[in-house]
Coordinates of C-alpha atoms and ligand atoms in Angstrom, one line a residue:
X944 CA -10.9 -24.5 7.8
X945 CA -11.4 -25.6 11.5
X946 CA -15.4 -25.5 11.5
X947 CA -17.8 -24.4 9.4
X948 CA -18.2 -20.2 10.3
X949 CA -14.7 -20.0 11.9
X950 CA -11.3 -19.5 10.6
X951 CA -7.6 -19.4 12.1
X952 CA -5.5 -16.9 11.5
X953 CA -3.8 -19.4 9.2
X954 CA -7.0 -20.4 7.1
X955 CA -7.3 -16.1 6.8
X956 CA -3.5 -15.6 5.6
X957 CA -4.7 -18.0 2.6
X958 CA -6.8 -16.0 1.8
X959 CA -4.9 -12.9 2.1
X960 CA -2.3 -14.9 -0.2
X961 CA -4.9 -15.4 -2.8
X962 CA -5.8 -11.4 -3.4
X963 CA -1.4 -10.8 -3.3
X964 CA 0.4 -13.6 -4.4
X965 CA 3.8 -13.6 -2.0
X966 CA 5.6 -15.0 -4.9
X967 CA 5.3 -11.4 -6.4
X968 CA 7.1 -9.9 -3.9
X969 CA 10.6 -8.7 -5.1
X970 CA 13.3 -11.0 -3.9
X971 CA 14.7 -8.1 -1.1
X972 CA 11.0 -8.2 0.3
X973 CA 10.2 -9.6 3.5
X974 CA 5.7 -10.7 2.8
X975 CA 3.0 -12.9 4.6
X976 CA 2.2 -14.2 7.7
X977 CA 4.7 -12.6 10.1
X978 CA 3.5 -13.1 13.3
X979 CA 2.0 -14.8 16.1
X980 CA -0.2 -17.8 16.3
X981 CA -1.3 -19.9 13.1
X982 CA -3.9 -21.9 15.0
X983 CA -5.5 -19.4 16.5
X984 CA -9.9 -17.9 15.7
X985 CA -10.0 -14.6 14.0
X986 CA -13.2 -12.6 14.7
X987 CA -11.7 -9.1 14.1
X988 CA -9.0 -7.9 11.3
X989 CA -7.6 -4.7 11.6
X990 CA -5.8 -3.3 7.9
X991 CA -3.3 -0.6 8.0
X992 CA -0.8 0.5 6.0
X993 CA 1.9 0.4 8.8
X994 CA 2.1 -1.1 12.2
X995 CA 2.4 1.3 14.2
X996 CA 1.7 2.6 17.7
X997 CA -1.7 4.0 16.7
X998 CA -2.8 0.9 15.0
X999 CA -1.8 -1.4 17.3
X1000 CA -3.5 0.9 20.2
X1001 CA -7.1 0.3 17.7
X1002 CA -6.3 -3.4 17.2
X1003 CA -5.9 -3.6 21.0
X1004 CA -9.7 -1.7 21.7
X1005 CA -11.4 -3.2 19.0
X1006 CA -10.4 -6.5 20.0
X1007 CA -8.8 -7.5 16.9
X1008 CA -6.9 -11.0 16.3
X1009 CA -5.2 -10.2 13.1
X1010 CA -3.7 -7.5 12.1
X1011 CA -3.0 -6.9 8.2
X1012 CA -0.6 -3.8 6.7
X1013 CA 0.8 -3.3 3.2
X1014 CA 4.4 -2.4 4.8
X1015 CA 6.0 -5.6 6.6
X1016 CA 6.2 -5.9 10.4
X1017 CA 9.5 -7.2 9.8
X1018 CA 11.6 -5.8 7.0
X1019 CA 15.3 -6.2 8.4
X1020 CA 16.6 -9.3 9.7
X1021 CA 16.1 -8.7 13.3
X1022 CA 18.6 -10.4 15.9
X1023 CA 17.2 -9.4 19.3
X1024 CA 13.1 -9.1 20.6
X1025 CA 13.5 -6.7 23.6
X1026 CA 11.4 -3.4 24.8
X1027 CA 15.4 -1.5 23.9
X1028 CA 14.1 -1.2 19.9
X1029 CA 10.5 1.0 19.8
X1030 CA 10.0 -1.4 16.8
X1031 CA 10.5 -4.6 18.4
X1032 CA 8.9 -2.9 21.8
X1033 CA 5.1 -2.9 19.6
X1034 CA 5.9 -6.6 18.3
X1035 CA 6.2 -7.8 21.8
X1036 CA 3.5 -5.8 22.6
X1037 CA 1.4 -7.3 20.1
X1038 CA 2.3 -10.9 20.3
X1039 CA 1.7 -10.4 24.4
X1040 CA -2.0 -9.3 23.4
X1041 CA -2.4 -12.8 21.3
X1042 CA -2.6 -10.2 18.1
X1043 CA -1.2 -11.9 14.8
X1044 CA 0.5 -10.0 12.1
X1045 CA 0.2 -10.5 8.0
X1046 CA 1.7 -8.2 5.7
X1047 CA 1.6 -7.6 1.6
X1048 CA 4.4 -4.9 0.1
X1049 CA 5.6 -5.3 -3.3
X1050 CA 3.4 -8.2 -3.9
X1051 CA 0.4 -5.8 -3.5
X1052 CA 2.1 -3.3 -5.3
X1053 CA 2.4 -5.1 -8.4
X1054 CA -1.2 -7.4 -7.7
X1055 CA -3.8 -7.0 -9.8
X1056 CA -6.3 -4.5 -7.9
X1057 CA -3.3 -3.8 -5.8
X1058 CA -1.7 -0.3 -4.3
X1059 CA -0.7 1.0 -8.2
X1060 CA -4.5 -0.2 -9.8
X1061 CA -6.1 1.7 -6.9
X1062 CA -4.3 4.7 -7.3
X1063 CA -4.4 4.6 -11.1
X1064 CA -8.3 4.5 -10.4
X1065 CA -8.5 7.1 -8.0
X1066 CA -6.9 9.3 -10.2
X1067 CA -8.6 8.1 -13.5
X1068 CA -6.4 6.7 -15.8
X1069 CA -7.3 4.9 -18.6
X1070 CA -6.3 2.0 -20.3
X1071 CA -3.5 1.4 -17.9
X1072 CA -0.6 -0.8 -18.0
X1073 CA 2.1 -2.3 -16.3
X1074 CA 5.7 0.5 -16.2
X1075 CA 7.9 -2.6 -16.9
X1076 CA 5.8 -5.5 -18.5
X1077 CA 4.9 -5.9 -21.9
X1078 CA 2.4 -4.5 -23.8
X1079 CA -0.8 -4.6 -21.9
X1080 CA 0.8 -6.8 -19.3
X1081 CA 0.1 -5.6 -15.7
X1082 CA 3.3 -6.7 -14.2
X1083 CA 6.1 -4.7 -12.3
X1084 CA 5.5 -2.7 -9.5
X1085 CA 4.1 0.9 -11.4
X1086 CA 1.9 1.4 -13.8
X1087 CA 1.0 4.0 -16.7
X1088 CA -2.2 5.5 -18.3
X1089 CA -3.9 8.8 -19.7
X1090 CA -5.9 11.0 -18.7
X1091 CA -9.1 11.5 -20.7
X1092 CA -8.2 15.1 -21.5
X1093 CA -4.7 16.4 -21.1
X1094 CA -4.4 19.3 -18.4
X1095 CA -1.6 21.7 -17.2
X1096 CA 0.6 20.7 -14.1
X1097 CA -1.4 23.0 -11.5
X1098 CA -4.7 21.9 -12.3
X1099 CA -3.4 17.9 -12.2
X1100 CA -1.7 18.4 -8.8
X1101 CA -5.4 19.7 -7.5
X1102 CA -6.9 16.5 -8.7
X1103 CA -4.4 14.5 -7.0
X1104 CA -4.8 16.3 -3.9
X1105 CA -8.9 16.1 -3.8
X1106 CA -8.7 12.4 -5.2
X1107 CA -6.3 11.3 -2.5
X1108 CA -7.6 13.8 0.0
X1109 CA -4.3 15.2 0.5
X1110 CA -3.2 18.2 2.2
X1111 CA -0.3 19.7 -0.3
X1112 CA 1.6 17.8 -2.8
X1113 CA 4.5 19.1 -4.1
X1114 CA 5.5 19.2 -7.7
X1115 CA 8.2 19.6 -10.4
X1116 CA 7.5 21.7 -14.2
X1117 CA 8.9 20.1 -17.1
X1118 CA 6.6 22.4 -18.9
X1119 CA 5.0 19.3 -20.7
X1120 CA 0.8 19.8 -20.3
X1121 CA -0.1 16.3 -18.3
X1122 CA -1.9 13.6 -20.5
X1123 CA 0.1 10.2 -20.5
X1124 CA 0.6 9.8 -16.4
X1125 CA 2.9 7.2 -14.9
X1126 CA 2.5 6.2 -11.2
X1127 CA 3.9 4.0 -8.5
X1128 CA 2.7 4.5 -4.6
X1129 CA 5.1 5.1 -2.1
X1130 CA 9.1 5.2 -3.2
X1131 CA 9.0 5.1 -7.0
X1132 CA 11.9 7.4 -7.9
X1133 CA 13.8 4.4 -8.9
X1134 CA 12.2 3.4 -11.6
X1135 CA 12.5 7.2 -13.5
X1136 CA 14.3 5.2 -16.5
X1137 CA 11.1 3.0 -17.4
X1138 CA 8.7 5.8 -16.8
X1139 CA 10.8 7.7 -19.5
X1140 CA 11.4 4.4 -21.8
X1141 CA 7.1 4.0 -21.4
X1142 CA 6.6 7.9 -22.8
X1143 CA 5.5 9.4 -19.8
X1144 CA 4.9 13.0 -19.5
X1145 CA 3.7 13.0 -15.6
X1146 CA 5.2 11.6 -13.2
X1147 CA 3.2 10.5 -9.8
X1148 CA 5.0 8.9 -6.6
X1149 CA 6.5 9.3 -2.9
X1150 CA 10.0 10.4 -1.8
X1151 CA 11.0 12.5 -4.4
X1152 CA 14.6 14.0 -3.6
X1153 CA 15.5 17.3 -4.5
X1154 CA 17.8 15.6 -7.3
X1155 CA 16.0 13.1 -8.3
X1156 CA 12.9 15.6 -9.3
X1157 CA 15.6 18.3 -11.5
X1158 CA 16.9 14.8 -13.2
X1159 CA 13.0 14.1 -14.4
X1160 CA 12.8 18.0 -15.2
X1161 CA 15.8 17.4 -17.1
X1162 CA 14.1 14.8 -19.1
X1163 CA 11.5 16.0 -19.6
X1164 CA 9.0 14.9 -17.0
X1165 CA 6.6 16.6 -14.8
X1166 CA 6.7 15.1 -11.0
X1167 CA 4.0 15.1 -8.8
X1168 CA 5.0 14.0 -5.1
X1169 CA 1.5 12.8 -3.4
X1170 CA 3.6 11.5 -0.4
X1171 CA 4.7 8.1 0.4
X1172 CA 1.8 7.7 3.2
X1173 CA -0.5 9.6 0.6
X1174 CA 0.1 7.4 -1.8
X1175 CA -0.3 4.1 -0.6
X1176 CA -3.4 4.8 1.7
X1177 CA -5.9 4.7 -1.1
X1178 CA -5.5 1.3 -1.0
X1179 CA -6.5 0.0 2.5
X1180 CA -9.9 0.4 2.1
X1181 CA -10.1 -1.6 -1.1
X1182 CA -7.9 -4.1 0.0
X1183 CA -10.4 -4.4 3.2
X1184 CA -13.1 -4.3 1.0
X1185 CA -11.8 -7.3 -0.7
X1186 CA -10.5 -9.2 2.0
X1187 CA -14.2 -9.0 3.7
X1188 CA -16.3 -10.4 0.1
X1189 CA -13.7 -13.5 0.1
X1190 CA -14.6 -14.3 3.6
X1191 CA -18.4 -13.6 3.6
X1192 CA -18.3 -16.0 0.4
X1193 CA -16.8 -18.6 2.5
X1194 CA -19.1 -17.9 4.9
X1195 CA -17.2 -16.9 7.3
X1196 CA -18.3 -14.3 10.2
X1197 CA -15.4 -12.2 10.7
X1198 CA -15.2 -8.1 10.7
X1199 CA -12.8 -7.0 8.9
X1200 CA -12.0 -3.0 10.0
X1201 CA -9.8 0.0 8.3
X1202 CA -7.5 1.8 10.8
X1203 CA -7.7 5.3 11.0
X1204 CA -4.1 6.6 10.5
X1205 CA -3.1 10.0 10.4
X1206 CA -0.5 11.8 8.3
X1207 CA 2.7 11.6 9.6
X1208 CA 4.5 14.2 7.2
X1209 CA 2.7 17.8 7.5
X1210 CA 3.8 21.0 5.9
X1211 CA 3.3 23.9 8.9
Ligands
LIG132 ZN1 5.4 2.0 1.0

């Protein structure tokens, strides 16, 4: 730390590290500090789950110095930074307002507390466990539980919808009342051969392809699509939430703000 009361956007992305380990992150992911200046006083943090021309508009009227999402500022190698890419155009944009970037993906997927445990809470499952680990391990980036009472499909997909505030979700019937739920936020589709190796009957994710959801039905798994956005933004707040009780125990005055991010998928 610099002084007593003050941080760098450095001493912050330690910090950050601590609550997501980046060694977590699958070995395609691109996680941690991104972008700008290491060195440099963070009064204001701005989380998001994307950086996007929205958010960076908030970070630049709240005044924020650091900028934290759950999807990475950089993903793809990139081998230009020009205005010609809207992607690249809101880096530069950022990096000329002095703001710094940090991001967590699969590491805060799979990180205890991280996007899958907040979702498994908001949608109350119990004794919950890793999709890929071992017994009672928490590892891998989904995770599985059960619902206190089992219910049909219809009456689940209004549960997620209320606890994640959604809009619509859209689902597949495998007929199967929903008891033993299996989840991952955002893209999950791929992993539809440990959700059926871990005895899932319900299926929760994002991105779910019209093939993809009649191979589950197949198998015998009901699919609930909450949306990758819809998914994943349960998470924010917590991870804010977090973020701000490791710095106020360190004594550190810094505000630590939730974007507000609208839904970029709506049905008309
Ligand atoms: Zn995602």
């Amino acid at each position: 730390m610099v002084k007593r009361n003050q941080a760098t956007v450095g001493d912050v992305a330690k910090v950050l590290d601590e609550l997501a380990r980046p060694s977590l992150a699958m070995s395609w992911d691109n996680v941690g500090f991104l972008v700008g200046h290491a060195d440099k006083p963070v009064k204001v943090i701005l989380t998001a789950l994307d950086f996007s021309e929205a958010v960076l508009e908030q970070a630049i009227q709240l005044k924020a110095d650091l900028i934290v999402t759950h999807h990475p500022v950089i993903f793809k190698s990139i081998h230009s930074l020009t205005s010609m890419d809207w992607k690249n155009a809101l880096l530069l944009k950022a990096v000329e307002h002095g703001i710094a970037i940090y991001s967590a993906h699969t590491n805060l997927d799979i990180a205890l507390g991280g996007v899958n445990d907040v979702l498994a809470e908001y949608l109350d499952l119990k004794n919950v466990e890793g999709l890929s680990g071992e017994e009672g391990a928490l590892d891998g980036l989904g995770r599985i539980g059960i619902l206190d009472k089992a219910m049909d499909l219809n009456r689940f997909a209004a549960k997620v919808k209320k606890d994640l505030g959604l809009d619509y979700v859209v689902t597949a019937s495998a007929g199967r009342k929903v008891k033993r739920v299996a989840i991952c936020g955002g893209s999950g589709m791929d992993f539809l051969d440990l959700v059926a190796a871990a005895g899932a009957d319900t299926y929760v994710t994002g991105d779910v392809k019209y093939h993809q959801a009649q191979d589950a039905v197949g198998r015998g798994i009901n699919i609930v699509d909450a949306g990758h956005q819809g998914s994943e933004l349960p998470v924010i707040n917590n991870w804010a939430d977090r973020l701000a009780l490791r710095l106020t125990r360190r004594e550190l005055d810094i505000k630590v703000l939730v974007a507000k991010e609208q839904f970029l998928l709506k049905v008309m």
